[in-house]
């Protein structure tokens, strides 16, 4: 079973390579922003891509929750033929189901676009419909690639699955940069198809070389692992429907806000969730195979030990990110977006939205970590309950903050932080995954020390901002961010060392030997 050191080492591998994918993901948005700006034109594309993006994001974010435990439980039986059959079953059922879903989405695109963004003009809705009909089929290679990625993760092969996003994003970037002036909007469609197909090909090649399994055209399976997979899949389908419902409501609300607000909200949520995934998702991904095996063998003490370690690692890594995002939203947005058609005024609007989304970062990461534990324990029903609760609360507060209180674009991210706070509180009170025993006195003291260290880091960043004004040039802005975030990180970790929250032995453990390829 993995130790905290091994989880940390795996997290670094996953995190470092996921960072490469995340950076190229941001470059995708930068390339699109340079061509479309933050305007009615960009709103058209993001309305068209709303549902395909939601589905592909859910596949990438939650596919491993059901598939890694599925493959791990089959592997525990020790029969290679069962593993090959389970792999083929997951690939075939995923491909068939997603093809049917894509066809349904393409057929109903006109009604879906009108439902998502009734505030757009007929011409804009027509363009969004045409784009959506093609973009829906992106989910087929995306879904099959997630099956391949989860299989590799279950074999504790972290490197290539974590870097898969890089190949996908590079395909999109090449499509936009080389094709936009000739194909316009359709260069984005071509780019997304090229990126997802490239990702699929790379993962398939890795399995063929390192973990060859005999593929067969099976679509039926029996036994406890298959029953658990179907149960987890049903829970994830329910979560997907709930998430899409929430996104549709928020798109409807945003379509009546000033031009560019819908795009700003889309990018703000994407950046915040990417950072949470980069940290909490990397740690959870590294620990999930061990958690799943411990759950399959009914080793409760081992599950608690691993999950406790995940919580501590996630807190240490997320806390400084929260500080930097709340104190430096404008320099961050300026670095990422301000070029081409993206004006300084758009930067100000985007920075405001990003600040309010950053309030959710710690809670979003906490819920993400909890999801790994729920699926490792085969508690898909509880994941469905907690997700639907959060989505329902989010929609309710969206309507309250934007529709009743008239808070404008900031009301939507504020609705998210409110719903997340209430959902995490509910999960604790219901003692999901034995949370009450996990959040013991030791973890509460650890949290307090991290809070104090984060406060000192925030004060140090504020001091630098007071004595050193923000530069006017792009290169100066980059150097300013590196200096302030670097100094704040040094203060944060120095405080943790001084408070004995972490030790030098833990810090250097990441440098030990590990086989994560």
PDB file of C-alpha atoms in Angstrom, residues 75-321:
ATOM      1  CA  UNK A  75      -6.560  -7.038 -11.020  1.00  0.00           C
ATOM      2  CA  UNK A  76      -6.877  -8.123  -7.374  1.00  0.00           C
ATOM      3  CA  UNK A  77      -8.419 -11.386  -8.624  1.00  0.00           C
ATOM      4  CA  UNK A  78      -5.129 -12.184 -10.355  1.00  0.00           C
ATOM      5  CA  UNK A  79      -6.691 -13.371 -13.637  1.00  0.00           C
ATOM      6  CA  UNK A  80      -5.242 -11.713 -16.754  1.00  0.00           C
ATOM      7  CA  UNK A  81      -8.142 -12.851 -18.949  1.00  0.00           C
ATOM      8  CA  UNK A  82     -10.616 -11.107 -16.624  1.00  0.00           C
ATOM      9  CA  UNK A  83      -8.618  -7.883 -16.880  1.00  0.00           C
ATOM     10  CA  UNK A  84      -8.615  -8.081 -20.699  1.00  0.00           C
ATOM     11  CA  UNK A  85     -12.362  -8.716 -20.716  1.00  0.00           C
ATOM     12  CA  UNK A  86     -13.007  -5.814 -18.348  1.00  0.00           C
ATOM     13  CA  UNK A  87     -10.850  -3.494 -20.467  1.00  0.00           C
ATOM     14  CA  UNK A  88     -12.678  -4.462 -23.672  1.00  0.00           C
ATOM     15  CA  UNK A  89     -16.059  -4.098 -21.975  1.00  0.00           C
ATOM     16  CA  UNK A  90     -15.262  -0.571 -20.758  1.00  0.00           C
ATOM     17  CA  UNK A  91     -13.959   0.545 -24.169  1.00  0.00           C
ATOM     18  CA  UNK A  92     -16.894  -0.888 -26.128  1.00  0.00           C
ATOM     19  CA  UNK A  93     -19.690   0.256 -23.841  1.00  0.00           C
ATOM     20  CA  UNK A  94     -18.123   3.705 -23.538  1.00  0.00           C
ATOM     21  CA  UNK A  95     -17.752   4.115 -27.307  1.00  0.00           C
ATOM     22  CA  UNK A  96     -21.298   2.944 -28.075  1.00  0.00           C
ATOM     23  CA  UNK A  97     -22.921   5.009 -25.344  1.00  0.00           C
ATOM     24  CA  UNK A  98     -21.057   8.205 -26.200  1.00  0.00           C
ATOM     25  CA  UNK A  99     -21.768   7.805 -29.929  1.00  0.00           C
ATOM     26  CA  UNK A 100     -25.480   7.604 -29.174  1.00  0.00           C
ATOM     27  CA  UNK A 101     -25.240  10.622 -26.864  1.00  0.00           C
ATOM     28  CA  UNK A 102     -23.351  12.612 -29.521  1.00  0.00           C
ATOM     29  CA  UNK A 103     -25.962  11.840 -32.166  1.00  0.00           C
ATOM     30  CA  UNK A 104     -28.748  12.872 -29.796  1.00  0.00           C
ATOM     31  CA  UNK A 105     -26.983  16.129 -28.980  1.00  0.00           C
ATOM     32  CA  UNK A 106     -26.386  16.960 -32.638  1.00  0.00           C
ATOM     33  CA  UNK A 107     -30.025  16.226 -33.534  1.00  0.00           C
ATOM     34  CA  UNK A 108     -31.401  18.434 -30.762  1.00  0.00           C
ATOM     35  CA  UNK A 109     -28.795  21.218 -31.076  1.00  0.00           C
ATOM     36  CA  UNK A 110     -31.249  23.951 -32.253  1.00  0.00           C
ATOM     37  CA  UNK A 111     -33.448  23.540 -29.195  1.00  0.00           C
ATOM     38  CA  UNK A 112     -30.489  23.116 -26.850  1.00  0.00           C
ATOM     39  CA  UNK A 113     -28.861  26.354 -28.039  1.00  0.00           C
ATOM     40  CA  UNK A 114     -32.092  28.310 -27.633  1.00  0.00           C
ATOM     41  CA  UNK A 115     -32.509  26.836 -24.184  1.00  0.00           C
ATOM     42  CA  UNK A 116     -28.934  27.605 -23.109  1.00  0.00           C
ATOM     43  CA  UNK A 117     -28.735  31.195 -24.368  1.00  0.00           C
ATOM     44  CA  UNK A 118     -32.157  32.725 -25.086  1.00  0.00           C
ATOM     45  CA  UNK A 119     -30.573  36.168 -24.873  1.00  0.00           C
ATOM     46  CA  UNK A 120     -28.587  35.695 -28.110  1.00  0.00           C
ATOM     47  CA  UNK A 121     -29.827  36.960 -31.475  1.00  0.00           C
ATOM     48  CA  UNK A 122     -31.239  34.543 -34.114  1.00  0.00           C
ATOM     49  CA  UNK A 123     -28.054  34.877 -36.195  1.00  0.00           C
ATOM     50  CA  UNK A 124     -25.877  34.067 -33.191  1.00  0.00           C
ATOM     51  CA  UNK A 125     -28.059  31.096 -32.261  1.00  0.00           C
ATOM     52  CA  UNK A 126     -27.849  29.777 -35.833  1.00  0.00           C
ATOM     53  CA  UNK A 127     -24.049  29.894 -35.777  1.00  0.00           C
ATOM     54  CA  UNK A 128     -23.937  28.288 -32.328  1.00  0.00           C
ATOM     55  CA  UNK A 129     -26.196  25.466 -33.553  1.00  0.00           C
ATOM     56  CA  UNK A 130     -23.971  24.695 -36.542  1.00  0.00           C
ATOM     57  CA  UNK A 131     -20.864  24.566 -34.354  1.00  0.00           C
ATOM     58  CA  UNK A 132     -22.541  22.466 -31.662  1.00  0.00           C
ATOM     59  CA  UNK A 133     -23.604  19.791 -34.163  1.00  0.00           C
ATOM     60  CA  UNK A 134     -19.944  19.080 -34.878  1.00  0.00           C
ATOM     61  CA  UNK A 135     -18.589  19.635 -31.386  1.00  0.00           C
ATOM     62  CA  UNK A 136     -20.889  17.041 -29.819  1.00  0.00           C
ATOM     63  CA  UNK A 137     -18.962  14.255 -31.577  1.00  0.00           C
ATOM     64  CA  UNK A 138     -15.738  15.290 -29.843  1.00  0.00           C
ATOM     65  CA  UNK A 139     -16.976  13.441 -26.753  1.00  0.00           C
ATOM     66  CA  UNK A 140     -16.514  10.008 -28.414  1.00  0.00           C
ATOM     67  CA  UNK A 141     -12.685  10.043 -28.682  1.00  0.00           C
ATOM     68  CA  UNK A 142     -12.565  11.962 -25.386  1.00  0.00           C
ATOM     69  CA  UNK A 143     -14.516   9.252 -23.569  1.00  0.00           C
ATOM     70  CA  UNK A 144     -12.612   6.295 -25.006  1.00  0.00           C
ATOM     71  CA  UNK A 145      -9.325   8.046 -24.207  1.00  0.00           C
ATOM     72  CA  UNK A 146     -10.484   8.363 -20.591  1.00  0.00           C
ATOM     73  CA  UNK A 147     -10.973   4.583 -20.424  1.00  0.00           C
ATOM     74  CA  UNK A 148      -7.403   4.103 -21.657  1.00  0.00           C
ATOM     75  CA  UNK A 149      -6.090   6.720 -19.221  1.00  0.00           C
ATOM     76  CA  UNK A 150      -7.867   5.116 -16.273  1.00  0.00           C
ATOM     77  CA  UNK A 151      -6.494   1.693 -17.199  1.00  0.00           C
ATOM     78  CA  UNK A 152      -2.948   3.064 -17.140  1.00  0.00           C
ATOM     79  CA  UNK A 153      -3.561   4.817 -13.814  1.00  0.00           C
ATOM     80  CA  UNK A 154      -4.852   1.576 -12.285  1.00  0.00           C
ATOM     81  CA  UNK A 155      -1.511   0.009 -13.248  1.00  0.00           C
ATOM     82  CA  UNK A 156       0.248   2.868 -11.390  1.00  0.00           C
ATOM     83  CA  UNK A 157       1.534   4.312 -14.657  1.00  0.00           C
ATOM     84  CA  UNK A 158       1.112   8.025 -13.972  1.00  0.00           C
ATOM     85  CA  UNK A 159       3.391   9.871 -16.381  1.00  0.00           C
ATOM     86  CA  UNK A 160       1.768   9.535 -19.803  1.00  0.00           C
ATOM     87  CA  UNK A 161      -1.859   9.636 -18.566  1.00  0.00           C
ATOM     88  CA  UNK A 162      -1.053  12.885 -16.751  1.00  0.00           C
ATOM     89  CA  UNK A 163       0.590  14.341 -19.855  1.00  0.00           C
ATOM     90  CA  UNK A 164      -2.279  13.344 -22.163  1.00  0.00           C
ATOM     91  CA  UNK A 165      -3.840  16.796 -21.881  1.00  0.00           C
ATOM     92  CA  UNK A 166      -0.712  18.295 -23.433  1.00  0.00           C
ATOM     93  CA  UNK A 167      -1.207  16.355 -26.667  1.00  0.00           C
ATOM     94  CA  UNK A 168      -4.909  17.225 -26.776  1.00  0.00           C
ATOM     95  CA  UNK A 169      -4.333  20.926 -26.192  1.00  0.00           C
ATOM     96  CA  UNK A 170      -1.509  21.186 -28.704  1.00  0.00           C
ATOM     97  CA  UNK A 171      -3.862  19.872 -31.382  1.00  0.00           C
ATOM     98  CA  UNK A 172      -6.368  22.608 -30.550  1.00  0.00           C
ATOM     99  CA  UNK A 173      -3.709  25.328 -30.494  1.00  0.00           C
ATOM    100  CA  UNK A 174      -2.346  24.299 -33.884  1.00  0.00           C
ATOM    101  CA  UNK A 175      -5.870  24.279 -35.322  1.00  0.00           C
ATOM    102  CA  UNK A 176      -6.641  27.787 -34.038  1.00  0.00           C
ATOM    103  CA  UNK A 177      -3.291  29.399 -34.847  1.00  0.00           C
ATOM    104  CA  UNK A 178      -2.906  27.923 -38.322  1.00  0.00           C
ATOM    105  CA  UNK A 179      -6.518  27.681 -39.396  1.00  0.00           C
ATOM    106  CA  UNK A 180      -8.540  30.529 -37.911  1.00  0.00           C
ATOM    107  CA  UNK A 181      -7.933  33.088 -40.645  1.00  0.00           C
ATOM    108  CA  UNK A 182      -8.982  30.543 -43.271  1.00  0.00           C
ATOM    109  CA  UNK A 183     -11.706  28.525 -41.557  1.00  0.00           C
ATOM    110  CA  UNK A 184     -12.900  30.911 -38.834  1.00  0.00           C
ATOM    111  CA  UNK A 185     -14.965  29.216 -36.142  1.00  0.00           C
ATOM    112  CA  UNK A 186     -14.493  25.814 -37.779  1.00  0.00           C
ATOM    113  CA  UNK A 187     -10.748  25.881 -37.088  1.00  0.00           C
ATOM    114  CA  UNK A 188     -11.710  25.424 -33.429  1.00  0.00           C
ATOM    115  CA  UNK A 189     -13.833  22.385 -34.322  1.00  0.00           C
ATOM    116  CA  UNK A 190     -10.996  20.852 -36.355  1.00  0.00           C
ATOM    117  CA  UNK A 191      -8.529  21.608 -33.578  1.00  0.00           C
ATOM    118  CA  UNK A 192     -10.614  19.909 -30.891  1.00  0.00           C
ATOM    119  CA  UNK A 193     -11.072  16.799 -33.036  1.00  0.00           C
ATOM    120  CA  UNK A 194      -7.350  16.637 -33.848  1.00  0.00           C
ATOM    121  CA  UNK A 195      -6.393  17.091 -30.207  1.00  0.00           C
ATOM    122  CA  UNK A 196      -8.693  14.399 -28.822  1.00  0.00           C
ATOM    123  CA  UNK A 197      -7.740  11.898 -31.531  1.00  0.00           C
ATOM    124  CA  UNK A 198      -4.043  12.528 -30.874  1.00  0.00           C
ATOM    125  CA  UNK A 199      -4.591  11.976 -27.150  1.00  0.00           C
ATOM    126  CA  UNK A 200      -6.358   8.674 -27.876  1.00  0.00           C
ATOM    127  CA  UNK A 201      -3.567   7.485 -30.185  1.00  0.00           C
ATOM    128  CA  UNK A 202      -0.803   8.237 -27.663  1.00  0.00           C
ATOM    129  CA  UNK A 203      -2.571   6.411 -24.811  1.00  0.00           C
ATOM    130  CA  UNK A 204      -3.419   3.410 -27.014  1.00  0.00           C
ATOM    131  CA  UNK A 205       0.215   3.136 -28.092  1.00  0.00           C
ATOM    132  CA  UNK A 206       1.380   3.171 -24.450  1.00  0.00           C
ATOM    133  CA  UNK A 207      -0.983   0.320 -23.533  1.00  0.00           C
ATOM    134  CA  UNK A 208       0.039  -1.703 -26.589  1.00  0.00           C
ATOM    135  CA  UNK A 209       3.726  -1.388 -25.681  1.00  0.00           C
ATOM    136  CA  UNK A 210       3.719  -1.592 -21.873  1.00  0.00           C
ATOM    137  CA  UNK A 211       0.530  -3.389 -20.804  1.00  0.00           C
ATOM    138  CA  UNK A 212      -0.708  -5.433 -23.767  1.00  0.00           C
ATOM    139  CA  UNK A 213      -4.218  -6.762 -23.243  1.00  0.00           C
ATOM    140  CA  UNK A 214      -6.230  -8.799 -25.710  1.00  0.00           C
ATOM    141  CA  UNK A 215      -9.108  -6.711 -27.041  1.00  0.00           C
ATOM    142  CA  UNK A 216     -12.445  -8.402 -27.766  1.00  0.00           C
ATOM    143  CA  UNK A 217     -15.837  -7.021 -28.912  1.00  0.00           C
ATOM    144  CA  UNK A 218     -17.681  -7.760 -25.650  1.00  0.00           C
ATOM    145  CA  UNK A 219     -20.488  -5.566 -24.339  1.00  0.00           C
ATOM    146  CA  UNK A 220     -21.653  -7.735 -21.433  1.00  0.00           C
ATOM    147  CA  UNK A 221     -20.005  -8.533 -18.121  1.00  0.00           C
ATOM    148  CA  UNK A 222     -20.878 -10.226 -14.853  1.00  0.00           C
ATOM    149  CA  UNK A 223     -19.532 -10.306 -11.318  1.00  0.00           C
ATOM    150  CA  UNK A 224     -19.119  -7.797  -8.509  1.00  0.00           C
ATOM    151  CA  UNK A 225     -16.620  -5.494 -10.313  1.00  0.00           C
ATOM    152  CA  UNK A 226     -19.014  -5.117 -13.257  1.00  0.00           C
ATOM    153  CA  UNK A 227     -21.977  -4.482 -10.945  1.00  0.00           C
ATOM    154  CA  UNK A 228     -19.983  -1.850  -9.069  1.00  0.00           C
ATOM    155  CA  UNK A 229     -18.941  -0.241 -12.356  1.00  0.00           C
ATOM    156  CA  UNK A 230     -22.536  -0.035 -13.557  1.00  0.00           C
ATOM    157  CA  UNK A 231     -23.592   1.440 -10.215  1.00  0.00           C
ATOM    158  CA  UNK A 232     -20.799   4.009 -10.315  1.00  0.00           C
ATOM    159  CA  UNK A 233     -21.616   4.760 -13.945  1.00  0.00           C
ATOM    160  CA  UNK A 234     -25.275   5.340 -13.108  1.00  0.00           C
ATOM    161  CA  UNK A 235     -24.247   7.718 -10.313  1.00  0.00           C
ATOM    162  CA  UNK A 236     -21.940   9.610 -12.660  1.00  0.00           C
ATOM    163  CA  UNK A 237     -24.694   9.824 -15.275  1.00  0.00           C
ATOM    164  CA  UNK A 238     -26.951  11.391 -12.655  1.00  0.00           C
ATOM    165  CA  UNK A 239     -24.190  13.816 -11.697  1.00  0.00           C
ATOM    166  CA  UNK A 240     -23.646  14.677 -15.372  1.00  0.00           C
ATOM    167  CA  UNK A 241     -27.331  15.485 -15.822  1.00  0.00           C
ATOM    168  CA  UNK A 242     -27.291  17.625 -12.684  1.00  0.00           C
ATOM    169  CA  UNK A 243     -24.114  19.440 -13.731  1.00  0.00           C
ATOM    170  CA  UNK A 244     -25.479  20.132 -17.199  1.00  0.00           C
ATOM    171  CA  UNK A 245     -28.690  21.452 -15.691  1.00  0.00           C
ATOM    172  CA  UNK A 246     -26.719  23.836 -13.484  1.00  0.00           C
ATOM    173  CA  UNK A 247     -24.522  24.989 -16.368  1.00  0.00           C
ATOM    174  CA  UNK A 248     -27.546  25.560 -18.613  1.00  0.00           C
ATOM    175  CA  UNK A 249     -29.255  27.690 -15.956  1.00  0.00           C
ATOM    176  CA  UNK A 250     -26.077  29.729 -15.446  1.00  0.00           C
ATOM    177  CA  UNK A 251     -25.675  30.197 -19.220  1.00  0.00           C
ATOM    178  CA  UNK A 252     -29.291  31.377 -19.437  1.00  0.00           C
ATOM    179  CA  UNK A 253     -28.680  33.892 -16.656  1.00  0.00           C
ATOM    180  CA  UNK A 254     -25.342  35.018 -18.135  1.00  0.00           C
ATOM    181  CA  UNK A 255     -26.844  35.513 -21.607  1.00  0.00           C
ATOM    182  CA  UNK A 256     -28.855  38.439 -20.185  1.00  0.00           C
ATOM    183  CA  UNK A 257     -25.787  40.058 -18.585  1.00  0.00           C
ATOM    184  CA  UNK A 258     -23.588  42.562 -20.496  1.00  0.00           C
ATOM    185  CA  UNK A 259     -21.669  41.282 -23.539  1.00  0.00           C
ATOM    186  CA  UNK A 260     -18.575  39.337 -22.552  1.00  0.00           C
ATOM    187  CA  UNK A 261     -19.906  38.346 -19.115  1.00  0.00           C
ATOM    188  CA  UNK A 262     -20.691  34.806 -20.268  1.00  0.00           C
ATOM    189  CA  UNK A 263     -17.133  34.400 -21.561  1.00  0.00           C
ATOM    190  CA  UNK A 264     -15.625  35.892 -18.393  1.00  0.00           C
ATOM    191  CA  UNK A 265     -17.608  33.497 -16.215  1.00  0.00           C
ATOM    192  CA  UNK A 266     -16.574  30.551 -18.388  1.00  0.00           C
ATOM    193  CA  UNK A 267     -12.875  31.423 -18.187  1.00  0.00           C
ATOM    194  CA  UNK A 268     -12.991  32.284 -14.482  1.00  0.00           C
ATOM    195  CA  UNK A 269     -14.491  28.919 -13.557  1.00  0.00           C
ATOM    196  CA  UNK A 270     -12.127  27.091 -15.891  1.00  0.00           C
ATOM    197  CA  UNK A 271      -8.989  28.653 -14.372  1.00  0.00           C
ATOM    198  CA  UNK A 272     -10.119  28.071 -10.791  1.00  0.00           C
ATOM    199  CA  UNK A 273     -11.175  24.465 -11.406  1.00  0.00           C
ATOM    200  CA  UNK A 274      -7.957  23.780 -13.330  1.00  0.00           C
ATOM    201  CA  UNK A 275      -5.866  24.881 -10.349  1.00  0.00           C
ATOM    202  CA  UNK A 276      -7.928  22.763  -7.955  1.00  0.00           C
ATOM    203  CA  UNK A 277      -7.606  19.786 -10.280  1.00  0.00           C
ATOM    204  CA  UNK A 278      -3.873  20.367 -10.667  1.00  0.00           C
ATOM    205  CA  UNK A 279      -3.353  20.033  -6.907  1.00  0.00           C
ATOM    206  CA  UNK A 280      -6.200  18.026  -5.361  1.00  0.00           C
ATOM    207  CA  UNK A 281      -6.753  15.994  -8.512  1.00  0.00           C
ATOM    208  CA  UNK A 282      -3.067  15.085  -8.789  1.00  0.00           C
ATOM    209  CA  UNK A 283      -2.902  13.942  -5.172  1.00  0.00           C
ATOM    210  CA  UNK A 284      -6.136  11.982  -5.456  1.00  0.00           C
ATOM    211  CA  UNK A 285      -5.081  10.399  -8.748  1.00  0.00           C
ATOM    212  CA  UNK A 286      -1.826   9.216  -7.184  1.00  0.00           C
ATOM    213  CA  UNK A 287      -3.625   7.758  -4.150  1.00  0.00           C
ATOM    214  CA  UNK A 288      -6.710   6.291  -5.880  1.00  0.00           C
ATOM    215  CA  UNK A 289      -5.190   2.914  -6.864  1.00  0.00           C
ATOM    216  CA  UNK A 290      -4.036   2.353  -3.267  1.00  0.00           C
ATOM    217  CA  UNK A 291      -7.341   3.541  -1.836  1.00  0.00           C
ATOM    218  CA  UNK A 292      -9.251   1.249  -4.196  1.00  0.00           C
ATOM    219  CA  UNK A 293      -7.167  -1.803  -3.316  1.00  0.00           C
ATOM    220  CA  UNK A 294      -7.516  -1.082   0.413  1.00  0.00           C
ATOM    221  CA  UNK A 295     -11.282  -0.776  -0.014  1.00  0.00           C
ATOM    222  CA  UNK A 296     -11.462  -4.004  -2.046  1.00  0.00           C
ATOM    223  CA  UNK A 297      -9.592  -5.814   0.749  1.00  0.00           C
ATOM    224  CA  UNK A 298     -11.716  -4.206   3.511  1.00  0.00           C
ATOM    225  CA  UNK A 299      -8.651  -2.599   5.144  1.00  0.00           C
ATOM    226  CA  UNK A 300     -10.352   0.280   6.977  1.00  0.00           C
ATOM    227  CA  UNK A 301      -7.265   1.447   8.889  1.00  0.00           C
ATOM    228  CA  UNK A 302      -5.257   1.640   5.662  1.00  0.00           C
ATOM    229  CA  UNK A 303      -8.009   3.651   3.969  1.00  0.00           C
ATOM    230  CA  UNK A 304      -8.065   6.143   6.838  1.00  0.00           C
ATOM    231  CA  UNK A 305      -4.293   6.496   6.791  1.00  0.00           C
ATOM    232  CA  UNK A 306      -4.151   7.182   3.059  1.00  0.00           C
ATOM    233  CA  UNK A 307      -7.117   9.584   3.093  1.00  0.00           C
ATOM    234  CA  UNK A 308      -5.707  11.510   6.058  1.00  0.00           C
ATOM    235  CA  UNK A 309      -2.466  11.947   4.138  1.00  0.00           C
ATOM    236  CA  UNK A 310      -4.355  13.188   1.069  1.00  0.00           C
ATOM    237  CA  UNK A 311      -6.147  15.848   3.129  1.00  0.00           C
ATOM    238  CA  UNK A 312      -2.889  17.128   4.626  1.00  0.00           C
ATOM    239  CA  UNK A 313      -1.048  17.260   1.297  1.00  0.00           C
ATOM    240  CA  UNK A 314      -3.940  18.997  -0.456  1.00  0.00           C
ATOM    241  CA  UNK A 315      -4.214  21.629   2.272  1.00  0.00           C
ATOM    242  CA  UNK A 316      -0.494  22.450   2.163  1.00  0.00           C
ATOM    243  CA  UNK A 317      -0.531  22.914  -1.608  1.00  0.00           C
ATOM    244  CA  UNK A 318      -3.877  24.679  -2.059  1.00  0.00           C
ATOM    245  CA  UNK A 319      -3.529  27.269   0.738  1.00  0.00           C
ATOM    246  CA  UNK A 320      -0.806  29.403  -0.940  1.00  0.00           C
ATOM    247  CA  UNK A 321      -2.671  29.249  -4.261  1.00  0.00           C
TER     248      UNK A 321
END
